[in-house]
Short mmCIF file of C-alpha atoms in Angstrom, two decimals:
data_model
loop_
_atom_site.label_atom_id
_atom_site.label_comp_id
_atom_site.label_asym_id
_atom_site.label_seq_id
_atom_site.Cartn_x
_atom_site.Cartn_y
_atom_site.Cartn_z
CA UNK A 1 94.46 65.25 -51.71
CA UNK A 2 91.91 67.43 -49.40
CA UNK A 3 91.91 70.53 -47.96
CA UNK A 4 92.36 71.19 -44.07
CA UNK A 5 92.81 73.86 -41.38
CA UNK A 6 95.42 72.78 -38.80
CA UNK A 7 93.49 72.75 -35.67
CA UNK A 8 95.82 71.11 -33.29
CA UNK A 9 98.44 68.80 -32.10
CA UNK A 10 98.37 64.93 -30.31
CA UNK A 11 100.59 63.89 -28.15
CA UNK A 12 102.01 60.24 -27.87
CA UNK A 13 104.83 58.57 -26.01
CA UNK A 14 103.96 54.93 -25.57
CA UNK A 15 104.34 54.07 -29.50
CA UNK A 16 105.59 52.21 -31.91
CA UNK A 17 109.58 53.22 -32.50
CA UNK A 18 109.27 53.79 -35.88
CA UNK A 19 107.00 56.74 -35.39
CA UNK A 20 109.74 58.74 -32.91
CA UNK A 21 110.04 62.11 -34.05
CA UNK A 22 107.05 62.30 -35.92
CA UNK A 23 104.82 65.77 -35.86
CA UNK A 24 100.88 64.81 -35.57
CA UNK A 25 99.06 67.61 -36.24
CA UNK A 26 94.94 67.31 -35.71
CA UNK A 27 93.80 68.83 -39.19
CA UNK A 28 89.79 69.42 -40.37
CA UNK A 29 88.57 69.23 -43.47
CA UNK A 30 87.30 71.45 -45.60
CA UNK A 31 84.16 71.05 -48.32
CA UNK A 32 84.39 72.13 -51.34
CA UNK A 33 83.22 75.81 -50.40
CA UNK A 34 85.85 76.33 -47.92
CA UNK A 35 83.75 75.67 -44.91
CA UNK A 36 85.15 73.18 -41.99
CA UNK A 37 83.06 70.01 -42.34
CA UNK A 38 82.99 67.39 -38.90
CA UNK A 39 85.87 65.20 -40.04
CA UNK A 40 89.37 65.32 -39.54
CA UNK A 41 92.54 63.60 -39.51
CA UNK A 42 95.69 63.39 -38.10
CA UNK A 43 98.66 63.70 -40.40
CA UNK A 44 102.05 63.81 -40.00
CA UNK A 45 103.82 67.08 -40.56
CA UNK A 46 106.95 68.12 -41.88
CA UNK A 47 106.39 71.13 -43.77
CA UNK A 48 105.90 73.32 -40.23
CA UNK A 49 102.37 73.71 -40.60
CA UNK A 50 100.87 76.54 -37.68
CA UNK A 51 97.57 76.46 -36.56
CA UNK A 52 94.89 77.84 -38.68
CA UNK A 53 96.86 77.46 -41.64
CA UNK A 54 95.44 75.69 -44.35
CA UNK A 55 96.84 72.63 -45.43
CA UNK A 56 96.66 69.68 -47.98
CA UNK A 57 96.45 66.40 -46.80
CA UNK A 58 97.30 63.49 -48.35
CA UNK A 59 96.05 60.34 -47.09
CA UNK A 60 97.21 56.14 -48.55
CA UNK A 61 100.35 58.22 -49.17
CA UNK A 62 103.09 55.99 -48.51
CA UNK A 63 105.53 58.03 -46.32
CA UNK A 64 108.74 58.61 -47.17
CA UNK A 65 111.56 56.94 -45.31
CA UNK A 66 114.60 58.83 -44.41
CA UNK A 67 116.31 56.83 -42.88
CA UNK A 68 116.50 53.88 -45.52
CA UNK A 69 114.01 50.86 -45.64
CA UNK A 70 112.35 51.45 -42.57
CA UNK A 71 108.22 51.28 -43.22
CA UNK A 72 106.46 53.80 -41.29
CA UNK A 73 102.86 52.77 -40.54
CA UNK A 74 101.90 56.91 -40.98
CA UNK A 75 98.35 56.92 -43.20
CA UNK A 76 98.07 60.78 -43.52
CA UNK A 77 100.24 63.47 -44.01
CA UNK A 78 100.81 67.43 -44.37
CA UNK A 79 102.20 67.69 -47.89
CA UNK A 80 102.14 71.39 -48.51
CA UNK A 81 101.07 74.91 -47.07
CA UNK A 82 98.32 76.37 -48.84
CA UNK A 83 99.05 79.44 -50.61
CA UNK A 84 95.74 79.92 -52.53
CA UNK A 85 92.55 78.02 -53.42
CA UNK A 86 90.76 78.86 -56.91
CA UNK A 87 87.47 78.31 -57.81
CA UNK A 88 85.66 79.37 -61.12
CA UNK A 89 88.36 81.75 -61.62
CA UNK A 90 87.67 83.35 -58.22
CA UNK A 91 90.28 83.19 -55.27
CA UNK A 92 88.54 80.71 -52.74
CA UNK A 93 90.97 80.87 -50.28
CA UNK A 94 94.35 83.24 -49.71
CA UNK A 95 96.82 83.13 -47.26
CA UNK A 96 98.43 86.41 -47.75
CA UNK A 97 95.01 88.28 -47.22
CA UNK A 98 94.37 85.74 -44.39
CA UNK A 99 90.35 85.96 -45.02
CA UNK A 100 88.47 83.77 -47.32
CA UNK A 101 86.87 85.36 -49.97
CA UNK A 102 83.48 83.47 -49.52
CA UNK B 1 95.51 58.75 -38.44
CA UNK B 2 92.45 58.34 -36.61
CA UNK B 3 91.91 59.30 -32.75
CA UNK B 4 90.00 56.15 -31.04
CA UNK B 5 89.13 54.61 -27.70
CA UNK B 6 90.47 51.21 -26.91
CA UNK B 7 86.62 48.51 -26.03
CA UNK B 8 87.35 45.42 -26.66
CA UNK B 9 89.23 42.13 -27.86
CA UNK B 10 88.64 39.95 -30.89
CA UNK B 11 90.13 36.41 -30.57
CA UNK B 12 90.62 34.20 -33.83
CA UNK B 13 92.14 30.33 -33.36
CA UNK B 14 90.90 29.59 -37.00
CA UNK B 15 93.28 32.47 -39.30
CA UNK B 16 95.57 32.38 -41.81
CA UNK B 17 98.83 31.80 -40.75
CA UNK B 18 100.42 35.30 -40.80
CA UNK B 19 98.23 36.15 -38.42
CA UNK B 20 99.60 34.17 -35.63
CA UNK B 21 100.59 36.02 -32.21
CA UNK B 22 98.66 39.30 -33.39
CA UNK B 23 97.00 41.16 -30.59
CA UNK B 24 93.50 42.37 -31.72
CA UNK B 25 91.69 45.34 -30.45
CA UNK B 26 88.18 46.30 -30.81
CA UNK B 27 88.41 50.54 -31.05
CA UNK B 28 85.86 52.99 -31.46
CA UNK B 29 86.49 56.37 -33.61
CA UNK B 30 85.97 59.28 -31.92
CA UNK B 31 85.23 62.80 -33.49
CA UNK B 32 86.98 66.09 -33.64
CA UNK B 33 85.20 66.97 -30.08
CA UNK B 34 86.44 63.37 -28.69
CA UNK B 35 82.85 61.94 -28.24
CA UNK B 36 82.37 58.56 -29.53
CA UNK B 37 80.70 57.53 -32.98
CA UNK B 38 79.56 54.88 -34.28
CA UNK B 39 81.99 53.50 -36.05
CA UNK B 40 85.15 50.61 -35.12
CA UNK B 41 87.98 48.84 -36.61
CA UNK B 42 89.46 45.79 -35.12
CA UNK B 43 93.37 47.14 -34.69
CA UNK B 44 96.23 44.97 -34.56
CA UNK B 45 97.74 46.20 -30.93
CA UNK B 46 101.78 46.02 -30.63
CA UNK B 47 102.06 49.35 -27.97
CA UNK B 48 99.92 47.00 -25.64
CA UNK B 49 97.04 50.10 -25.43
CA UNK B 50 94.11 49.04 -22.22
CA UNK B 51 90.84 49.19 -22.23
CA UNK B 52 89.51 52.84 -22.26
CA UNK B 53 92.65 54.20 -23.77
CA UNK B 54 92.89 56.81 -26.24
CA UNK B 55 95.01 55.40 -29.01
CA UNK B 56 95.61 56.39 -32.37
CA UNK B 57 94.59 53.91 -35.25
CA UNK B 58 97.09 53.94 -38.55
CA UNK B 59 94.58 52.72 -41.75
CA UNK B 60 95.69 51.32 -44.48
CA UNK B 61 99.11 50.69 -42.93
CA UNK B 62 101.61 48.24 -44.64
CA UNK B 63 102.50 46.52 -41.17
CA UNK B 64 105.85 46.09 -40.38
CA UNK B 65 107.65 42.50 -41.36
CA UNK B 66 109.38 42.04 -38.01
CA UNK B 67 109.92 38.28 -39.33
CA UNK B 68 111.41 39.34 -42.81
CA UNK B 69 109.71 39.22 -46.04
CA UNK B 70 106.18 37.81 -44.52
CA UNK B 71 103.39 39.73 -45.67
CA UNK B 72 100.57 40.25 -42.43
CA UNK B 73 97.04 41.11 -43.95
CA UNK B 74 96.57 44.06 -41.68
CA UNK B 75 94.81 47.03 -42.39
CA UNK B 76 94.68 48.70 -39.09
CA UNK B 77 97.05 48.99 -36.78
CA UNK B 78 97.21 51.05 -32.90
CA UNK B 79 100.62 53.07 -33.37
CA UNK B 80 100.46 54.91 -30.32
CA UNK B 81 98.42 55.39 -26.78
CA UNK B 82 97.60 59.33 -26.74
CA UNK B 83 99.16 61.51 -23.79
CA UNK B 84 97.53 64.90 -24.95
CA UNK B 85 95.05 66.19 -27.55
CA UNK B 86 94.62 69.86 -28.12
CA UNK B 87 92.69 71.69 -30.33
CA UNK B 88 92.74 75.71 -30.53
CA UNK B 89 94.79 75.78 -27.75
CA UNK B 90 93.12 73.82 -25.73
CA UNK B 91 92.96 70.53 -24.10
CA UNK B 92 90.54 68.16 -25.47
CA UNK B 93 91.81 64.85 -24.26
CA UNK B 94 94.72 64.30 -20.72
CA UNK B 95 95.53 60.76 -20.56
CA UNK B 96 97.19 61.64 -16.89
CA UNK B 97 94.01 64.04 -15.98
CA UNK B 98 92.02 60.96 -17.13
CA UNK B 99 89.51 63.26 -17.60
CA UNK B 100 88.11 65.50 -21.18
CA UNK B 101 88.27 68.94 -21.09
CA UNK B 102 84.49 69.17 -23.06
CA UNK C 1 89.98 45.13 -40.06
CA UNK C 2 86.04 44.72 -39.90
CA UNK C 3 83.27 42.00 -38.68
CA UNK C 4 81.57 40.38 -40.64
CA UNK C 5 78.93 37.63 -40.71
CA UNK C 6 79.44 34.78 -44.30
CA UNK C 7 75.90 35.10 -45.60
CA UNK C 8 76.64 33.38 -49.14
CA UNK C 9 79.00 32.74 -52.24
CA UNK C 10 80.07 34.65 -55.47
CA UNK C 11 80.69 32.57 -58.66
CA UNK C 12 82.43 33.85 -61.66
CA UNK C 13 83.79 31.73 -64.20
CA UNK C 14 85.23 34.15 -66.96
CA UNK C 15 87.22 35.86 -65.22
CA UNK C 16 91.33 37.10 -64.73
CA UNK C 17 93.54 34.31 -64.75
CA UNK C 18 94.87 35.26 -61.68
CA UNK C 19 91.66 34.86 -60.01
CA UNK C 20 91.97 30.87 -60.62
CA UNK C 21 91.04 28.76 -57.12
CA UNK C 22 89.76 31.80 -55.14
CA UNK C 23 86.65 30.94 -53.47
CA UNK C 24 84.81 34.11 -52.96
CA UNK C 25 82.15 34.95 -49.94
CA UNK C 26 79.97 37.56 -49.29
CA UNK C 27 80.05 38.61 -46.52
CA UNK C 28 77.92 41.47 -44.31
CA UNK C 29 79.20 43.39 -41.62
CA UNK C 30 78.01 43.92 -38.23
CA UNK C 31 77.94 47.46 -36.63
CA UNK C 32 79.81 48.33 -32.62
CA UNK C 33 76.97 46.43 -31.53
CA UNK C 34 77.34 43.45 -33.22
CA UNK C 35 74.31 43.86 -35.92
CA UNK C 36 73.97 43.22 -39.48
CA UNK C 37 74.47 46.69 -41.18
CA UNK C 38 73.42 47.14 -45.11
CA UNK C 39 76.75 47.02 -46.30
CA UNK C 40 78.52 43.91 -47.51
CA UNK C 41 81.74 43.10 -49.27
CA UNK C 42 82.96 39.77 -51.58
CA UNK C 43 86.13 38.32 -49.58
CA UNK C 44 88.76 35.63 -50.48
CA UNK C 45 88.22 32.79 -48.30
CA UNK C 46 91.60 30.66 -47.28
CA UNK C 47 90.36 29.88 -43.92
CA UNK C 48 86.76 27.73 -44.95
CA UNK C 49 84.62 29.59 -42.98
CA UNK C 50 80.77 28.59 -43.20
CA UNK C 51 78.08 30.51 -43.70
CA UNK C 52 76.47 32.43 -40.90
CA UNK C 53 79.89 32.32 -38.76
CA UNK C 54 81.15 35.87 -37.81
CA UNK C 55 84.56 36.44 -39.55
CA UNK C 56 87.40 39.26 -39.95
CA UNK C 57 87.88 41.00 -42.68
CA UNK C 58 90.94 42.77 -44.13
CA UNK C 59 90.37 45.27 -46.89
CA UNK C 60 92.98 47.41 -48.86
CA UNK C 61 95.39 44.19 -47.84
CA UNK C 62 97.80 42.68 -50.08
CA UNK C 63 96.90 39.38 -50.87
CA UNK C 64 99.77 36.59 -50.05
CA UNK C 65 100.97 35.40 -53.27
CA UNK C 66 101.19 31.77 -52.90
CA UNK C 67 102.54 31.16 -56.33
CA UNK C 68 105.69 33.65 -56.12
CA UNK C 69 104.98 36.99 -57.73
CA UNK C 70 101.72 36.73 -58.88
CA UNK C 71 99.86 39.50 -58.33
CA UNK C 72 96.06 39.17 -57.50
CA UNK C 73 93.77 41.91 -57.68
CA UNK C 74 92.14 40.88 -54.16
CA UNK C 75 90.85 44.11 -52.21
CA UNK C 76 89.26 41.78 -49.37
CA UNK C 77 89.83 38.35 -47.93
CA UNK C 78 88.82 36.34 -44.74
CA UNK C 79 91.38 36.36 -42.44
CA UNK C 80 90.34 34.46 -39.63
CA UNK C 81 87.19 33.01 -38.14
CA UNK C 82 86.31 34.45 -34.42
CA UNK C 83 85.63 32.98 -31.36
CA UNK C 84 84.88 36.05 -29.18
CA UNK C 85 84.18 39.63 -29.25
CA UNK C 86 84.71 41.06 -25.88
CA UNK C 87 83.79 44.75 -25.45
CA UNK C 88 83.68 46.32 -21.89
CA UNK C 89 84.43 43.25 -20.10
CA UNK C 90 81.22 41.68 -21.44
CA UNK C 91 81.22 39.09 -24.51
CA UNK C 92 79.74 40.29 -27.75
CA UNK C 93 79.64 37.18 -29.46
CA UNK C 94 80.79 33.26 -28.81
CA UNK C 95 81.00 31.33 -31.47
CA UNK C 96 81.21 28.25 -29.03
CA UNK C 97 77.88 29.72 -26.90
CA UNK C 98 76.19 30.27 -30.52
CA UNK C 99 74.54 33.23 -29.88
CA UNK C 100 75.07 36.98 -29.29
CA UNK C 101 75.28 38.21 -25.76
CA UNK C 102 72.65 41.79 -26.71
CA UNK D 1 88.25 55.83 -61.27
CA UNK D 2 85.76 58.50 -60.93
CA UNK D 3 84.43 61.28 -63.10
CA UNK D 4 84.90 65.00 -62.00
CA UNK D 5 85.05 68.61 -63.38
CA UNK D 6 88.10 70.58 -63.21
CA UNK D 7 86.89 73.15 -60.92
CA UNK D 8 90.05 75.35 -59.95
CA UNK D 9 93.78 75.27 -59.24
CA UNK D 10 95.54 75.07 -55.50
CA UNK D 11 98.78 76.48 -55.02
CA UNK D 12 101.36 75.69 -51.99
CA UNK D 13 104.68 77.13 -52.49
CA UNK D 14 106.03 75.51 -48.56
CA UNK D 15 106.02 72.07 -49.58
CA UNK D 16 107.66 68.73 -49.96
CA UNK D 17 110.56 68.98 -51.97
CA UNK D 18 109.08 65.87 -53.91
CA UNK D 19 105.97 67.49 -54.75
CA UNK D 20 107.85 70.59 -56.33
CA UNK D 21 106.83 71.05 -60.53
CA UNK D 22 103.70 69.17 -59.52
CA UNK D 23 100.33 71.41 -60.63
CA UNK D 24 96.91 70.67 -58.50
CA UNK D 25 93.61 70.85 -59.91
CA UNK D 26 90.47 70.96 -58.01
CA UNK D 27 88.03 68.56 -59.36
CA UNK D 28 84.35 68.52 -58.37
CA UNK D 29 83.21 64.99 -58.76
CA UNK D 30 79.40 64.01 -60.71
CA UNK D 31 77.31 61.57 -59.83
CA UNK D 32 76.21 58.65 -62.15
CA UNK D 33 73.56 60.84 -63.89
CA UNK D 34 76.85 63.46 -64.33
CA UNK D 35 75.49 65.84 -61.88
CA UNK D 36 78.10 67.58 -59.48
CA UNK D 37 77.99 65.91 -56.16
CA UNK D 38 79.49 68.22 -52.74
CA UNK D 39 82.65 65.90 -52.78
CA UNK D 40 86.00 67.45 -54.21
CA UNK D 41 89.48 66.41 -54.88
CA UNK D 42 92.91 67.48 -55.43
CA UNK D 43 94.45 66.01 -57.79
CA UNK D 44 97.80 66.00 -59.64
CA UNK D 45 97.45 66.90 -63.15
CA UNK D 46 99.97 65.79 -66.33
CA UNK D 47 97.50 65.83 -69.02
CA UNK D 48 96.84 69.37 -69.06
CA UNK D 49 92.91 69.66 -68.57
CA UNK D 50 91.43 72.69 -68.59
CA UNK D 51 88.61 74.18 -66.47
CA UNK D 52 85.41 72.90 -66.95
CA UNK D 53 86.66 69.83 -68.84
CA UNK D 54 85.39 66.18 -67.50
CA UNK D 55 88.38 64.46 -66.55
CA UNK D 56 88.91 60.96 -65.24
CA UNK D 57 90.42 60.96 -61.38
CA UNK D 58 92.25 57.75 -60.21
CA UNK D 59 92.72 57.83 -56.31
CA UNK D 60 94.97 55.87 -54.29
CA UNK D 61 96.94 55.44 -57.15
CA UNK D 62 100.97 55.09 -56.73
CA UNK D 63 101.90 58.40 -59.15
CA UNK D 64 104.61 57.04 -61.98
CA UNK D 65 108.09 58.09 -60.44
CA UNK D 66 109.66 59.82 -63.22
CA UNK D 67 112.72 60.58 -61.61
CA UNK D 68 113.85 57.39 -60.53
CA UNK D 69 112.89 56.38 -56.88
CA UNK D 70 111.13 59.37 -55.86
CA UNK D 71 108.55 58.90 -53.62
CA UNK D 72 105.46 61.21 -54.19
CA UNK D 73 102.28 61.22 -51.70
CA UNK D 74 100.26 61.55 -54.18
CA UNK D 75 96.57 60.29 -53.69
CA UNK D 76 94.73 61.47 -56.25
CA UNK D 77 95.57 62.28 -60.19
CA UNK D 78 94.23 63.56 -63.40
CA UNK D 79 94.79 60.32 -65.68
CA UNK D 80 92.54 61.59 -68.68
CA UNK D 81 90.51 63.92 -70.21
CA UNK D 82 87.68 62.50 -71.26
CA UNK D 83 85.80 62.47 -74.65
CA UNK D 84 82.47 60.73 -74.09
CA UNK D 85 80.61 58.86 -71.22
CA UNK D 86 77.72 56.43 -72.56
CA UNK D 87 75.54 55.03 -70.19
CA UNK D 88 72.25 52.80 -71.40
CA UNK D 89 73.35 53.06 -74.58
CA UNK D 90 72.87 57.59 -74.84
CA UNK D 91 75.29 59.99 -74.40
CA UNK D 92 75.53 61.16 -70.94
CA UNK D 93 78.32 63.71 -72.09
CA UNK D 94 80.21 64.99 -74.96
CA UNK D 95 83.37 67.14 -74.39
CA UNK D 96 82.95 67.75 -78.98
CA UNK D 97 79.33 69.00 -78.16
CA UNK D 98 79.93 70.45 -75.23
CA UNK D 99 76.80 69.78 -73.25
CA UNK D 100 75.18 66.99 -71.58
CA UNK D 101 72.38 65.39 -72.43
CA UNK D 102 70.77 64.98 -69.14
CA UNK E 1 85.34 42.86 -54.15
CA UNK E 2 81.98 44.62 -54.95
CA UNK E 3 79.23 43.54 -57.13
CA UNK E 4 78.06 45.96 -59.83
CA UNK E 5 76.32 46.07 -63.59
CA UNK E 6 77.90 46.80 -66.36
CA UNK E 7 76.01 50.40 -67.30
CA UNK E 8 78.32 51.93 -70.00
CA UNK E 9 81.50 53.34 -71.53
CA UNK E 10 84.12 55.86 -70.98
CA UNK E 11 86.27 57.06 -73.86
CA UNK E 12 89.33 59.38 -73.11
CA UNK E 13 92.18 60.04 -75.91
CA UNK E 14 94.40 62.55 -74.00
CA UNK E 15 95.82 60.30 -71.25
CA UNK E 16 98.54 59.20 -69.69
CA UNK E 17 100.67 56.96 -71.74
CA UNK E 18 100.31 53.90 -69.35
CA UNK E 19 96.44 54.26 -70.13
CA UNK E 20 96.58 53.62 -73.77
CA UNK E 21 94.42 50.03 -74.72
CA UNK E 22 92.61 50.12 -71.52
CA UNK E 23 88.85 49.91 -71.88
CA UNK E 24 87.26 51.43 -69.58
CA UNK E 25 83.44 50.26 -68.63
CA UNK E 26 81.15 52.66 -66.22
CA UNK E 27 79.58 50.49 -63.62
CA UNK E 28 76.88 51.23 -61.09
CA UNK E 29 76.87 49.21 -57.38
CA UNK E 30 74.57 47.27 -56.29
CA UNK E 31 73.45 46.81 -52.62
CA UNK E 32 73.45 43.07 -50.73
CA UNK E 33 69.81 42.53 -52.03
CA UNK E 34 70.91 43.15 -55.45
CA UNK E 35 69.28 46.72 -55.93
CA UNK E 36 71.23 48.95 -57.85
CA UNK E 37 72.67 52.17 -55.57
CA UNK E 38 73.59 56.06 -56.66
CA UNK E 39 77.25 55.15 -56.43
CA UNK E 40 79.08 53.98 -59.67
CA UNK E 41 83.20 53.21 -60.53
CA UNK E 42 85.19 53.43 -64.41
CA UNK E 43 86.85 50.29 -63.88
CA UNK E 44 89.50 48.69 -66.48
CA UNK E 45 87.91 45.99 -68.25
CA UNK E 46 90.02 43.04 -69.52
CA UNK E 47 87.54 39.89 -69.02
CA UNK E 48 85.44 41.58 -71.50
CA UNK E 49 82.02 42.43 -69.66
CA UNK E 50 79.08 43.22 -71.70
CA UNK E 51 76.28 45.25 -70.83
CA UNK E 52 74.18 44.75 -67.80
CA UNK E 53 76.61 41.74 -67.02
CA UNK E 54 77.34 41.86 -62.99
CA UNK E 55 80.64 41.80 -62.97
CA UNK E 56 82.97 41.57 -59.56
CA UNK E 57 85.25 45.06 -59.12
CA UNK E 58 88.14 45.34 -57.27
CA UNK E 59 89.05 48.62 -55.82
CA UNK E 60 92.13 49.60 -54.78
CA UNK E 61 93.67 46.85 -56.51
CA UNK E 62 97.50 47.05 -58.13
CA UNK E 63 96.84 46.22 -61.30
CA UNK E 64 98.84 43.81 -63.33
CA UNK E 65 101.42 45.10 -65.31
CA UNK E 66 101.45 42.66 -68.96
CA UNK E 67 104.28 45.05 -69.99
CA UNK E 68 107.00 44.61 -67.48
CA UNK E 69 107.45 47.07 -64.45
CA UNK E 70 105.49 49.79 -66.27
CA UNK E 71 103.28 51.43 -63.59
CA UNK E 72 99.32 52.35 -64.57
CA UNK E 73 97.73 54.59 -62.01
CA UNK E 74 94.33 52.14 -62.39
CA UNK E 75 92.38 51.99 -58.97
CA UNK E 76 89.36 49.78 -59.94
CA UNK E 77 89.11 47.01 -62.14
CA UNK E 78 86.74 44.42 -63.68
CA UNK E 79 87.82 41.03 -62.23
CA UNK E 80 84.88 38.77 -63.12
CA UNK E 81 82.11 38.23 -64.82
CA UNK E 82 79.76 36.75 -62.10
CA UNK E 83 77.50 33.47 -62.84
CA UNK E 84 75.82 33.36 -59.26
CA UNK E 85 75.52 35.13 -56.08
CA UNK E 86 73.80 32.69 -53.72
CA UNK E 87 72.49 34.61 -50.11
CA UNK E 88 71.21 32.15 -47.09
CA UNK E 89 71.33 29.19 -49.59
CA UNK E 90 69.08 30.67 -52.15
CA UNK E 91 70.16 32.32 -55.59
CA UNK E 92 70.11 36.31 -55.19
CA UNK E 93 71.43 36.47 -59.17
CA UNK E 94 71.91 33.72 -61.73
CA UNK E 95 73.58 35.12 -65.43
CA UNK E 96 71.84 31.90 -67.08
CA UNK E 97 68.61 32.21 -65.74
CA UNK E 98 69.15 36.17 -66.69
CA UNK E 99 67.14 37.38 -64.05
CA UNK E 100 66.99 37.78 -60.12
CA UNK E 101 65.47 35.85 -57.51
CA UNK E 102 64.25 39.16 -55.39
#
C-alpha cells in the first residue's frame, strides 16, 4: 500500500453501471519522508476519507463486491484513515496533532 | 484510476478472438494539474468517451464477461467520461465549461 | 494495453511445462508519438505477427487457458496486429501505407 | 519479490472492516547492491519482522484468506525475513552478522 | 516476460508457510541490447537456473499451485531458461555459444 493526502474529488456520470455509487476521491502520494510527490491516483472511497487527511491506498486490490458476483473494474482504493506514520521510532506523521513532525 | 484525455483510435482486424467488437482508444495521462504527459494506454472504450474527453482509465481491470465465462485480455479499460475535477476546493477540470480552471 | 513494434524471438527450451507451444516475441514499444522507446517486453504470440509489424500488447492479462485449467504464468501476450493508429484526426501509423505518418 | 528494510509501523484505526487485526510495516526498499533506494511500501506483516530486519516484500500478491472468503486489498506483504542474500558468489548481507558487506 | 541473469541467492527461514521449498534466485534485468540495468527481482525458481543463466521472469504471474488450492503470495517467477534471443534477425544472446553478439 502507499501513503496519500486526499486532495479532491472527480465527478462522472456517463459510466459504466457497475461503478454507480462509487466515491472517487483524487489522492497524492506521499515519499517516504512525508512530502507530496507529483503522482496521484484516484481511488475509490468508502471509509469517508476528508480532504487533507491522509490515507492508504491500495492499488491491484481487487474490490470487494457487495452486491454478489458483480466485478467492479475499480484499480485503486481508500483502505484506511491514517492515524499515525512511524519512522525510526519517531512519529512521521499524526493525525491527532494534525502537523507532521518533519 | 487514472485521469486521461481521449486522442485517438487503434484498429486491429488480425486479434485473438476475444477481442472481437472491442472499441479501442488511444488516451493520454494527465497529471495532478491536468496538463498532459507523456505517457498513453490504448483503453478498451464501452461509455463511448470522444475525442478530447476527459475520461478516467481503470488499470489492471479484470473486464467484465458480458458473454459469460470468456476471458477478454484487457488491461485497460475507460470506466467513465469526467463531469468535474476538483482539487483543494477548486475546479481543475468542467467538462460543461469545456474549459480548465489552470 | 501498449504499442509495440516485433523486433525478434525468445527461445527457451528448459523451461515450465506449462510454457510448452508458446512462441515468445520481443517486442519494443513505441512512445505517444509512435517511436521506439528503450523499453521492451517478451509477449506470447497467438496471432503470428512478423517482425517489424506494430502490435498490441496486454500486460498483467490472464492468459486464455486453451487446455481447461491450466494455468500459465504469461504476464504479456500479443493480442492483435494493427492496422491504424489515428490520433487527432491524423493517422499515426498504416500498416497497409507501410510507413509512419511523423 | 523485492528486498526492503522494515522501516516503521502505520496505524489506521477508520478502516475496512476486512483489514481489521492486520499490522502494517513500512519497508524501505534496497537496491541490487542493498543500498536503500527513496521508494517505500506498506506492507502487511504475519511473520513478525522487526525494525531494521531485511525482509522479503511480495506485491500484487492475493493475501491468503484465512477466514474463508474474505476479500482483503492487500497489495503488498511481508512474506519472509530473510537470512542471507548472495550475489556473485559474496555475501551481500547477513541478518547472523548483522552487517553488510558492501 | 523480462529477460534477466541469474546473479544470486536469497535464503529466508521465518516465512510464511506457503513459502517453504521455494528457492528463491536474485536476478538483475537486462535492457533490449542485452546490458544489464540497476533494477533486479527474487523470483521462485523451479526450472533450476544456474548462475549467470538468462533466464525469462514473469511478473505478476499466479503461480501454480502443485499442492491443490493452497495460495503462495509469489509475484515473480523463473519461467525459462533462455537458449536465444534473436533482434532484427541476428543473435543478441546464444547460451551455447556462451557469449553475446553486442
Amino acid at each position: 500500500m502507499q501513503i496519500a493526502i486526499a486532495r479532491g474529488t472527480v465527478v462522472s456520470s456517463q459510466k459504466l453501471p457497475s461503478m454507480t455509487g462509487v466515491k472517487l476521491l483524487l489522492v497524492q502520494f506521499v515519499d517516504e519522508q512525508g512530502q507530496p510527490i507529483p503522482r496521484y491516483e484516484v481511488a475509490a472511497d468508502r471509509v469517508g476519507a476528508g480532504l487533507d487527511e491522509w490515507v492508504l491506498i491500495s492499488r491491484r486490490a481487487i474490490a470487494p463486491h457487495p452486491e454478489g458476483s458483480e466485478h467492479r473494474p475499480i484499480d485503486a482504493m481508500v483502505i484506511g484513515i491514517i492515524d499515525t506514520v512511524s519512522v525510526d521510532n519517531g512519529l512521521l506523521y499524526s493525525k491527532k496533532e494534525e502537523y507532521r513532525y518533519r
